[in-house]
CSV table of C-alpha atoms and ligand atoms in Angstrom, one decimal:
chain,number,residue,atom,x,y,z
A,1,MET,CA,102.6,128.7,119.7
A,2,GLU,CA,100.1,128.4,116.6
A,3,LYS,CA,102.5,130.5,114.5
A,4,LEU,CA,105.7,128.7,115.1
A,5,GLY,CA,107.8,127.0,112.3
A,6,PHE,CA,107.8,123.7,112.1
A,7,THR,CA,110.6,122.5,114.0
A,8,THR,CA,110.4,125.0,116.9
A,9,GLY,CA,107.0,123.8,117.1
A,10,ILE,CA,108.2,120.0,117.5
A,11,VAL,CA,110.6,121.2,120.1
A,12,HIS,CA,108.9,123.5,122.0
A,13,GLY,CA,105.1,121.8,121.9
A,14,ASP,CA,105.4,119.9,125.1
A,15,ARG,CA,105.6,122.8,127.1
A,16,THR,CA,102.9,124.4,126.5
A,17,THR,CA,100.3,121.9,127.9
A,18,GLY,CA,101.8,121.7,131.2
A,19,VAL,CA,104.5,119.1,131.7
A,20,GLU,CA,105.0,118.0,135.8
A,21,HIS,CA,107.9,119.6,137.2
A,22,GLY,CA,108.6,121.9,134.3
A,23,GLY,CA,109.9,119.2,132.7
A,24,VAL,CA,110.5,120.1,129.0
A,25,ARG,CA,109.5,116.8,127.7
A,26,GLN,CA,106.4,114.8,128.5
A,27,ALA,CA,107.3,112.1,130.8
A,28,ILE,CA,106.9,108.3,130.1
A,29,HIS,CA,103.6,107.6,131.8
A,30,THR,CA,103.4,103.5,132.5
A,31,SER,CA,100.4,103.7,134.0
A,32,VAL,CA,97.4,101.1,132.5
A,33,GLN,CA,94.9,102.5,134.9
A,34,TYR,CA,94.0,106.0,135.6
A,35,GLY,CA,92.4,106.6,139.2
A,36,PHE,CA,89.5,109.3,139.9
A,37,GLU,CA,88.9,111.3,143.6
A,38,ARG,CA,85.2,111.3,142.4
A,39,VAL,CA,83.8,108.5,140.4
A,40,GLU,CA,81.4,110.9,138.6
A,41,ASP,CA,84.6,112.0,136.6
A,42,LEU,CA,85.6,108.4,136.1
A,43,ILE,CA,82.2,108.3,134.4
A,44,GLY,CA,82.5,111.6,132.3
A,45,VAL,CA,85.7,110.3,130.7
A,46,PHE,CA,84.1,106.9,130.1
A,47,GLN,CA,80.9,109.2,128.7
A,48,GLY,CA,83.4,111.3,126.9
A,49,THR,CA,82.1,114.7,129.1
A,50,LYS,CA,85.1,114.9,130.6
A,51,LYS,CA,87.8,115.9,128.1
A,52,GLY,CA,91.4,115.1,128.1
A,53,GLY,CA,90.8,112.3,130.9
A,54,PHE,CA,92.3,108.8,130.4
A,55,ASN,CA,90.8,105.8,132.0
A,56,TYR,CA,93.0,102.7,130.1
A,57,ALA,CA,96.0,103.0,128.7
A,58,ARG,CA,94.8,100.8,125.2
A,59,GLN,CA,92.9,103.7,124.4
A,60,GLY,CA,95.9,106.1,125.3
A,61,THR,CA,98.0,107.3,128.2
A,62,PRO,CA,99.5,111.4,128.5
A,63,THR,CA,102.4,110.3,126.5
A,64,THR,CA,101.0,109.1,123.7
A,65,ALA,CA,98.3,112.2,123.8
A,66,ALA,CA,101.5,114.2,123.5
A,67,LEU,CA,102.6,112.4,120.8
A,68,GLU,CA,99.0,112.6,118.8
A,69,ARG,CA,99.0,116.6,119.7
A,70,LYS,CA,102.6,116.9,118.0
A,71,ILE,CA,101.4,114.7,115.0
A,72,THR,CA,98.2,116.5,114.7
A,73,ARG,CA,100.5,120.3,114.5
A,74,LEU,CA,102.8,118.8,112.1
A,75,GLU,CA,99.9,117.6,109.7
A,76,GLU,CA,98.2,120.8,110.7
A,77,GLY,CA,94.9,118.7,111.5
A,78,VAL,CA,92.0,118.8,114.0
A,79,GLY,CA,93.2,115.5,115.6
A,80,SER,CA,95.4,112.2,115.7
A,81,ILE,CA,95.2,108.5,116.7
A,82,CYS,CA,98.5,107.0,117.5
A,83,PHE,CA,98.9,103.2,116.8
A,84,SER,CA,101.0,100.4,117.7
A,85,THR,CA,102.5,100.7,113.7
A,86,GLY,CA,100.9,101.9,110.8
A,87,MET,CA,99.6,98.9,109.2
A,88,ALA,CA,97.1,99.1,112.7
A,89,GLY,CA,96.4,102.7,111.5
A,90,LEU,CA,95.5,101.2,108.1
A,91,SER,CA,93.6,98.3,109.2
A,92,ALA,CA,91.9,101.0,111.7
A,93,ILE,CA,90.8,102.9,108.4
A,94,PHE,CA,89.7,100.6,106.5
A,95,LEU,CA,87.9,98.1,109.1
A,96,THR,CA,86.3,100.8,110.6
A,97,LEU,CA,84.7,102.7,107.8
A,98,LEU,CA,84.4,100.5,104.9
A,99,ARG,CA,81.3,97.5,105.2
A,100,ALA,CA,80.5,94.6,103.4
A,101,GLY,CA,79.1,96.0,99.9
A,102,ASP,CA,81.5,99.1,99.9
A,103,HIS,CA,84.1,99.7,97.5
A,104,LEU,CA,87.6,101.3,97.5
A,105,VAL,CA,89.6,102.7,94.8
A,106,SER,CA,93.4,102.8,95.6
A,107,SER,CA,96.1,103.2,93.7
A,108,ARG,CA,97.9,100.2,92.3
A,109,TYR,CA,101.3,101.1,93.6
A,110,VAL,CA,101.1,100.6,97.1
A,111,PHE,CA,103.3,99.3,99.9
A,112,GLY,CA,103.2,95.6,99.7
A,113,ASN,CA,101.6,94.9,103.1
A,114,THR,CA,98.7,97.1,102.1
A,115,ASN,CA,98.0,95.5,98.9
A,116,SER,CA,98.1,92.3,101.3
A,117,LEU,CA,95.5,93.7,103.6
A,118,PHE,CA,93.4,94.8,100.2
A,119,GLY,CA,93.3,91.0,100.2
A,120,THR,CA,91.7,90.3,103.5
A,121,LEU,CA,89.2,93.5,102.9
A,122,ARG,CA,87.9,91.5,99.9
A,123,THR,CA,87.4,88.4,102.0
A,124,LEU,CA,85.0,90.5,104.1
A,125,GLY,CA,82.6,91.7,101.0
A,126,ILE,CA,84.7,95.2,100.9
A,127,ASP,CA,85.5,95.3,96.9
A,128,VAL,CA,88.5,97.0,96.3
A,129,THR,CA,89.7,98.4,92.2
A,130,MET,CA,93.1,99.3,92.2
A,131,VAL,CA,94.2,101.7,89.4
A,132,ASP,CA,97.0,103.6,87.9
A,133,ALA,CA,96.5,106.7,89.8
A,134,THR,CA,99.4,108.9,88.3
A,135,SER,CA,96.2,110.2,86.2
A,136,ALA,CA,93.0,111.0,88.1
A,137,GLU,CA,90.8,110.0,85.3
A,138,ASN,CA,91.8,106.6,86.1
A,139,VAL,CA,90.3,107.3,89.7
A,140,ALA,CA,87.0,109.0,88.3
A,141,ASN,CA,86.9,106.0,85.6
A,142,ALA,CA,86.5,103.3,88.4
A,143,ILE,CA,84.3,104.8,91.0
A,144,GLN,CA,81.0,103.0,91.6
A,145,PRO,CA,77.6,104.1,93.2
A,146,ASN,CA,79.4,102.3,96.3
A,147,THR,CA,82.5,103.5,96.5
A,148,ARG,CA,82.9,105.3,99.7
A,149,MET,CA,86.8,105.8,100.2
A,150,VAL,CA,90.0,106.8,97.4
A,151,PHE,CA,93.5,106.1,98.9
A,152,VAL,CA,96.7,106.7,97.7
A,153,GLU,CA,100.4,107.2,99.0
A,154,THR,CA,102.2,110.2,98.3
A,155,ILE,CA,105.2,108.7,96.7
A,156,ALA,CA,104.9,104.8,96.0
A,157,ASN,CA,107.0,102.4,98.0
A,158,PRO,CA,109.0,100.9,95.9
A,159,GLY,CA,108.5,102.6,92.6
A,160,THR,CA,108.4,105.7,93.4
A,161,GLN,CA,105.0,106.9,91.1
A,162,ILE,CA,103.4,109.8,92.5
A,163,PRO,CA,99.4,109.8,92.0
A,164,ASP,CA,98.0,113.0,90.5
A,165,LEU,CA,97.3,114.0,94.2
A,166,GLU,CA,95.8,117.2,93.3
A,167,GLY,CA,93.4,116.1,90.8
A,168,ILE,CA,92.1,113.0,93.2
A,169,GLY,CA,91.8,115.7,96.0
A,170,GLU,CA,89.4,117.6,93.3
A,171,LEU,CA,87.7,114.6,92.5
A,172,CYS,CA,87.2,113.3,96.1
A,173,ARG,CA,85.6,116.8,96.8
A,174,ALA,CA,83.3,117.1,93.9
A,175,ARG,CA,81.9,113.3,94.5
A,176,GLY,CA,82.1,113.6,98.5
A,177,LEU,CA,84.4,110.6,99.0
A,178,ALA,CA,86.6,110.2,102.0
A,179,TYR,CA,90.4,110.7,100.6
A,180,VAL,CA,93.0,108.7,102.6
A,181,VAL,CA,96.7,109.7,102.0
A,182,ASP,CA,99.6,107.7,102.8
A,183,ASN,CA,102.5,110.0,103.8
A,184,THR,CA,104.8,107.7,105.4
A,185,ILE,CA,107.4,108.4,102.0
A,186,THR,CA,107.4,112.3,102.2
A,187,SER,CA,106.3,112.7,105.7
A,188,PRO,CA,105.1,116.2,106.9
A,189,ALA,CA,108.3,117.5,106.7
A,190,LEU,CA,108.2,117.5,102.7
A,191,PHE,CA,104.4,117.6,102.5
A,192,LYS,CA,101.3,118.1,104.0
A,193,PRO,CA,98.1,115.9,102.1
A,194,LYS,CA,96.0,118.5,103.8
A,195,ALA,CA,97.0,121.1,101.1
A,196,VAL,CA,95.5,118.6,98.6
A,197,GLY,CA,92.2,117.9,100.1
A,198,ALA,CA,92.9,115.1,102.2
A,199,SER,CA,90.6,113.7,104.5
A,200,LEU,CA,92.7,111.4,106.6
A,201,VAL,CA,96.5,111.0,106.8
A,202,LEU,CA,98.1,107.6,107.6
A,203,ASN,CA,102.2,108.4,108.5
A,204,SER,CA,104.0,105.1,109.9
A,205,LEU,CA,106.0,106.8,112.4
A,206,THR,CA,108.2,104.0,112.2
A,207,LYS,CA,110.1,105.5,109.2
A,208,THR,CA,111.3,108.9,109.2
A,209,ILE,CA,109.2,110.5,112.0
A,210,ALA,CA,111.0,108.1,114.7
A,211,GLY,CA,113.7,108.4,112.5
A,212,HIS,CA,116.5,105.4,113.8
A,213,GLY,CA,115.0,102.1,113.1
A,214,ALA,CA,114.4,101.7,117.0
A,215,ALA,CA,110.7,102.0,117.2
A,216,LEU,CA,107.6,100.9,115.7
A,217,GLY,CA,104.2,103.2,115.5
A,218,GLY,CA,101.6,104.3,113.2
A,219,ALA,CA,99.3,107.5,113.3
A,220,VAL,CA,96.3,108.8,111.4
A,221,THR,CA,95.2,112.3,111.5
A,222,ASP,CA,92.1,114.0,110.5
A,223,THR,CA,92.6,117.2,108.4
A,224,GLY,CA,89.0,118.5,109.2
A,225,LEU,CA,88.3,118.7,105.5
A,226,PHE,CA,86.0,116.4,105.4
A,227,ASP,CA,82.1,116.2,106.3
A,228,TRP,CA,81.6,113.3,108.1
A,229,SER,CA,78.1,114.0,108.9
A,230,ALA,CA,77.5,113.4,105.2
A,231,TYR,CA,79.6,109.8,105.1
A,232,PRO,CA,76.8,106.6,105.7
A,233,ASN,CA,79.2,104.3,107.8
A,234,ILE,CA,79.4,106.5,111.2
A,235,ALA,CA,77.4,104.6,113.9
A,236,ASP,CA,74.5,106.3,115.8
A,237,GLU,CA,76.6,106.7,119.0
A,238,TYR,CA,79.2,109.0,117.5
A,239,ARG,CA,77.0,111.1,115.1
A,240,ARG,CA,76.2,112.9,118.4
A,241,SER,CA,79.8,114.4,118.3
A,242,ALA,CA,80.4,117.7,115.9
A,243,SER,CA,80.7,116.5,112.4
A,244,LYS,CA,84.3,116.9,112.6
A,245,GLU,CA,85.4,114.5,115.2
A,246,GLN,CA,83.1,111.8,113.9
A,247,GLY,CA,85.7,109.7,111.6
A,248,LEU,CA,88.0,109.9,114.2
A,249,LEU,CA,85.9,109.2,117.4
A,250,GLN,CA,84.7,106.1,115.3
A,251,ILE,CA,88.2,105.1,114.6
A,252,ARG,CA,89.4,105.4,118.0
A,253,LYS,CA,86.5,103.3,119.1
A,254,LYS,CA,86.1,100.7,116.5
A,255,GLY,CA,89.6,100.5,115.8
A,256,LEU,CA,91.9,101.5,118.5
A,257,ARG,CA,89.7,100.4,121.6
A,258,ASP,CA,88.4,97.4,120.3
A,259,MET,CA,91.3,96.1,117.9
A,260,GLY,CA,93.7,97.1,120.6
A,261,ALA,CA,96.7,97.9,118.4
A,262,ALA,CA,97.8,100.5,121.1
A,263,LEU,CA,100.8,102.3,121.1
A,264,SER,CA,103.2,102.0,124.3
A,265,SER,CA,104.1,105.0,126.4
A,266,GLU,CA,107.4,104.2,125.8
A,267,GLN,CA,108.0,103.7,122.2
A,268,ALA,CA,105.5,106.8,121.9
A,269,HIS,CA,108.2,108.8,123.7
A,270,SER,CA,111.1,107.6,121.8
A,271,ILE,CA,109.5,108.5,119.0
A,272,ALA,CA,108.6,111.9,120.1
A,273,MET,CA,112.4,112.3,120.6
A,274,GLY,CA,113.4,111.2,117.0
A,275,ALA,CA,110.5,113.6,115.6
A,276,GLU,CA,112.5,116.6,116.9
A,277,THR,CA,115.2,116.2,114.1
A,278,LEU,CA,112.7,115.0,111.5
A,279,ALA,CA,113.8,118.2,109.1
A,280,LEU,CA,116.8,117.9,109.8
A,281,ARG,CA,117.5,114.2,108.9
A,282,VAL,CA,114.8,114.5,106.0
A,283,ALA,CA,116.5,117.3,104.5
A,284,LYS,CA,120.1,115.6,105.1
A,285,CYS,CA,118.7,112.2,103.6
A,286,SER,CA,116.8,113.7,100.3
A,287,GLU,CA,120.3,115.5,99.8
A,288,ASN,CA,121.5,111.9,99.9
A,289,ALA,CA,119.3,110.3,98.2
A,290,LEU,CA,119.3,112.9,95.0
A,291,ALA,CA,123.2,113.1,94.5
A,292,LEU,CA,123.1,109.0,94.3
A,293,ALA,CA,120.1,108.9,92.1
A,294,GLN,CA,121.9,111.2,89.8
A,295,TYR,CA,125.3,109.1,90.5
A,296,LEU,CA,123.7,106.0,89.6
A,297,GLU,CA,122.1,107.4,86.5
A,298,LYS,CA,125.0,107.9,85.1
A,299,HIS,CA,126.7,104.5,85.7
A,300,GLU,CA,127.0,102.5,83.4
A,301,ALA,CA,126.4,99.5,85.2
A,302,ILE,CA,122.7,100.9,86.0
A,303,GLY,CA,119.6,100.6,83.7
A,304,HIS,CA,117.4,102.4,85.5
A,305,VAL,CA,116.8,105.1,88.3
A,306,PHE,CA,113.8,105.5,89.9
A,307,TYR,CA,113.6,108.9,91.9
A,308,PRO,CA,111.2,111.8,91.7
A,309,GLY,CA,113.8,114.5,92.4
A,310,LEU,CA,115.8,113.4,88.5
A,311,LYS,CA,114.1,115.1,85.7
A,312,SER,CA,113.9,111.7,84.1
A,313,HIS,CA,111.0,110.8,86.7
A,314,PRO,CA,107.7,111.0,85.1
A,315,GLN,CA,106.1,112.9,87.7
A,316,TYR,CA,109.4,115.4,88.3
A,317,GLU,CA,106.9,118.3,87.8
A,318,ILE,CA,104.5,117.1,90.5
A,319,ALA,CA,107.6,116.4,92.8
A,320,GLN,CA,108.7,120.0,92.7
A,321,ALA,CA,105.4,121.9,92.6
A,322,LEU,CA,104.4,119.9,95.7
A,323,PHE,CA,107.2,118.5,97.9
A,324,LYS,CA,110.3,120.4,99.5
A,325,GLY,CA,112.2,117.5,98.8
A,326,ALA,CA,111.8,114.0,96.8
A,327,SER,CA,112.3,111.7,99.7
A,328,TRP,CA,114.8,109.4,100.6
A,329,LEU,CA,113.2,106.2,99.2
A,330,LEU,CA,114.9,105.5,95.7
A,331,SER,CA,114.9,102.6,93.4
A,332,PHE,CA,117.0,101.2,90.9
A,333,GLU,CA,118.0,98.3,88.2
A,334,LEU,CA,121.0,96.6,87.1
A,335,ARG,CA,121.5,96.3,84.1
A,336,ASN,CA,122.9,93.2,84.8
A,337,ALA,CA,120.3,91.4,86.9
A,338,GLU,CA,122.4,88.5,87.3
A,339,ARG,CA,125.4,90.4,89.3
A,340,MET,CA,122.7,91.5,92.0
A,341,ILE,CA,123.4,89.4,94.5
A,342,GLU,CA,127.2,90.2,93.9
A,343,VAL,CA,127.1,93.5,93.9
A,344,VAL,CA,124.8,94.2,96.8
A,345,ASN,CA,127.2,91.8,99.2
A,346,ALA,CA,129.9,93.9,98.2
A,347,LEU,CA,128.4,97.1,100.0
A,348,GLN,CA,130.1,97.8,102.9
A,349,LEU,CA,127.7,101.0,104.3
A,350,PRO,CA,124.3,100.5,102.8
A,351,VAL,CA,122.6,97.8,105.5
A,352,LYS,CA,121.1,94.6,103.9
A,353,ALA,CA,117.7,95.4,105.7
A,354,THR,CA,114.2,95.8,105.4
A,355,GLY,CA,113.2,98.9,106.5
A,356,LEU,CA,113.2,102.8,105.3
A,357,GLY,CA,113.7,106.0,106.8
A,358,ASP,CA,116.6,105.2,108.9
A,359,THR,CA,119.6,107.5,110.0
A,360,ARG,CA,121.6,104.7,108.0
A,361,THR,CA,121.4,103.9,104.2
A,362,LEU,CA,119.6,100.6,104.0
A,363,ILE,CA,119.2,98.5,100.8
A,364,ILE,CA,117.0,95.5,99.6
A,365,PRO,CA,116.3,93.3,96.5
A,366,VAL,CA,112.4,93.9,96.3
A,367,ALA,CA,111.0,91.1,93.9
A,368,PRO,CA,112.4,88.1,96.7
A,369,THR,CA,111.4,90.1,99.6
A,370,ILE,CA,108.8,92.6,100.7
A,371,PHE,CA,107.0,91.7,97.0
A,372,TYR,CA,107.7,87.9,97.1
A,373,GLU,CA,104.4,86.8,98.4
A,374,ALA,CA,102.6,89.2,95.7
A,375,GLY,CA,104.2,87.1,93.2
A,376,PRO,CA,105.2,87.7,89.1
A,377,GLU,CA,101.6,89.1,88.0
A,378,VAL,CA,101.6,92.0,90.5
A,379,ARG,CA,104.9,92.6,91.0
A,380,LYS,CA,104.9,93.0,86.8
A,381,SER,CA,101.7,95.2,87.2
A,382,MET,CA,103.5,97.6,89.7
A,383,GLY,CA,106.6,97.8,87.3
A,384,ILE,CA,108.5,96.0,89.5
A,385,SER,CA,111.2,93.8,87.5
A,386,ASP,CA,113.1,90.8,89.6
A,387,GLY,CA,116.8,93.3,89.4
A,388,MET,CA,114.9,95.8,91.3
A,389,LEU,CA,116.9,97.4,94.7
A,390,ARG,CA,115.4,99.8,96.5
A,391,LEU,CA,117.2,102.1,98.9
A,392,SER,CA,116.5,104.4,102.1
A,393,ALA,CA,119.3,106.8,102.1
A,394,GLY,CA,120.6,107.7,105.3
A,395,ILE,CA,122.3,110.8,106.6
A,396,GLU,CA,126.1,108.9,106.2
A,397,ASP,CA,128.5,111.5,104.6
A,398,ILE,CA,128.0,111.2,100.7
A,399,ASP,CA,131.2,110.7,99.7
A,400,ASP,CA,131.2,107.7,101.5
A,401,LEU,CA,128.5,106.5,100.0
A,402,ILE,CA,129.5,107.3,96.5
A,403,ALA,CA,132.9,105.6,97.3
A,404,ASP,CA,131.4,102.5,98.3
A,405,PHE,CA,128.9,102.1,95.4
A,406,ASP,CA,132.0,103.0,93.0
A,407,GLN,CA,133.6,99.9,94.2
A,408,ALA,CA,130.5,97.7,94.5
A,409,LEU,CA,129.3,98.4,91.0
A,410,LYS,CA,132.4,97.5,89.1
A,411,LEU,CA,131.1,93.9,89.7
A,412,ALA,CA,128.4,94.6,87.5
A,413,VAL,CA,130.1,96.2,84.8
B,501,LIG,N1,102.7,102.5,104.6
B,501,LIG,C1,103.7,102.3,103.4
B,501,LIG,C2,104.3,103.7,102.4
B,501,LIG,C3,105.2,101.7,104.0
B,501,LIG,O1,106.2,101.9,103.8
B,501,LIG,C4,104.9,101.1,105.4
B,501,LIG,C5,106.1,100.0,105.9
B,501,LIG,O2,107.4,100.4,105.0
B,501,LIG,C6,103.5,101.1,106.3
B,501,LIG,C7,102.6,101.9,105.5
B,501,LIG,C8,103.5,100.3,107.4
B,501,LIG,O3,104.3,100.9,108.4
B,501,LIG,P1,104.6,99.7,109.4
B,501,LIG,O4,105.8,99.1,109.3
B,501,LIG,O5,105.2,100.6,110.7
B,501,LIG,O6,103.2,98.9,110.1
């Protein structure tokens, strides 16, 4: 099964690991406790000597483990851990692998709640420097003797900036830094961060992997490229495992087990169902996003369109070289920002809602909602204007979407 294509691997993967009664997909295992005939096996699971066993659902169930195998396969990694949300996965990475006195270099263009989480890290004595990571040189200049990790998003939400993913990967390899890449907006259907040397990959499963706006989840995948034996913050008890396993083991024990943001089996099952059509949906959503971006760019009511599939985008070449498509996320500004509320209210199809990567097109004004708490200074540094609208393209028929924008944008001409 190793050499199968992306979608074949997803839809047939479950069968290869033995599903009860010949089921073609994993069952939903709701048991919190797991009993054993022999107490030695219970002890073995606790001590990690009995592989593949379960003891308590906060640390995983057969259903979440099956989803972890699916995500590992999609990212071509060596292992994954699922969490109740993407933010739980991110928190687990930073809080278990960084310590007071450490330094993190992050792209300045990150999701608002990630930016807020960096505020929490600072209160714990972890220093965070945010730079324009579209240039690897900016990242290099920010590195200090206590820098442990570099963090970027593949396509930034909502400004769509793309970091110099390859250049930063080379830099991290040369300097022995952990390279953490949030792959949420591209998803493994469009890009695998392992290709640019990422150590850990974060996916908010809530978005395009689950795909239907009906389940929350997150996953951290280890690509197997980083040498954790040389990383200073691994606790002695996890040093006994193989070098490649140490980082993820510490995240599982200190992050998932101790912090407790476990994914439920019901949600894992729902996400695994959504994942089966990931490549099909992402292709259609990206096609719709490109068509909408091209339409909006020519429209007289529109000031600027941010979409990496447009030649006008500053990182168009990177998107062409690294991604299989430019994703479903696009942002744009009306020339006349005062008409924004009127125009959005006039749209019939895009749902006025937060969230991303749904089958339905979603639209939201950025400054007064998801970046409201960040304040005007942070918004300015991230290139977020008061009139910016973020759109997550769905799988609707494109003619319907364009007709809807046609009638709504008349209000802003
Ligand atoms: N990373 C990115 C790029 C996101 O856009 C989001 C949510 O929008 C997250 C992480 C957090 O994911 P979740 O909502 O599953 O916690």
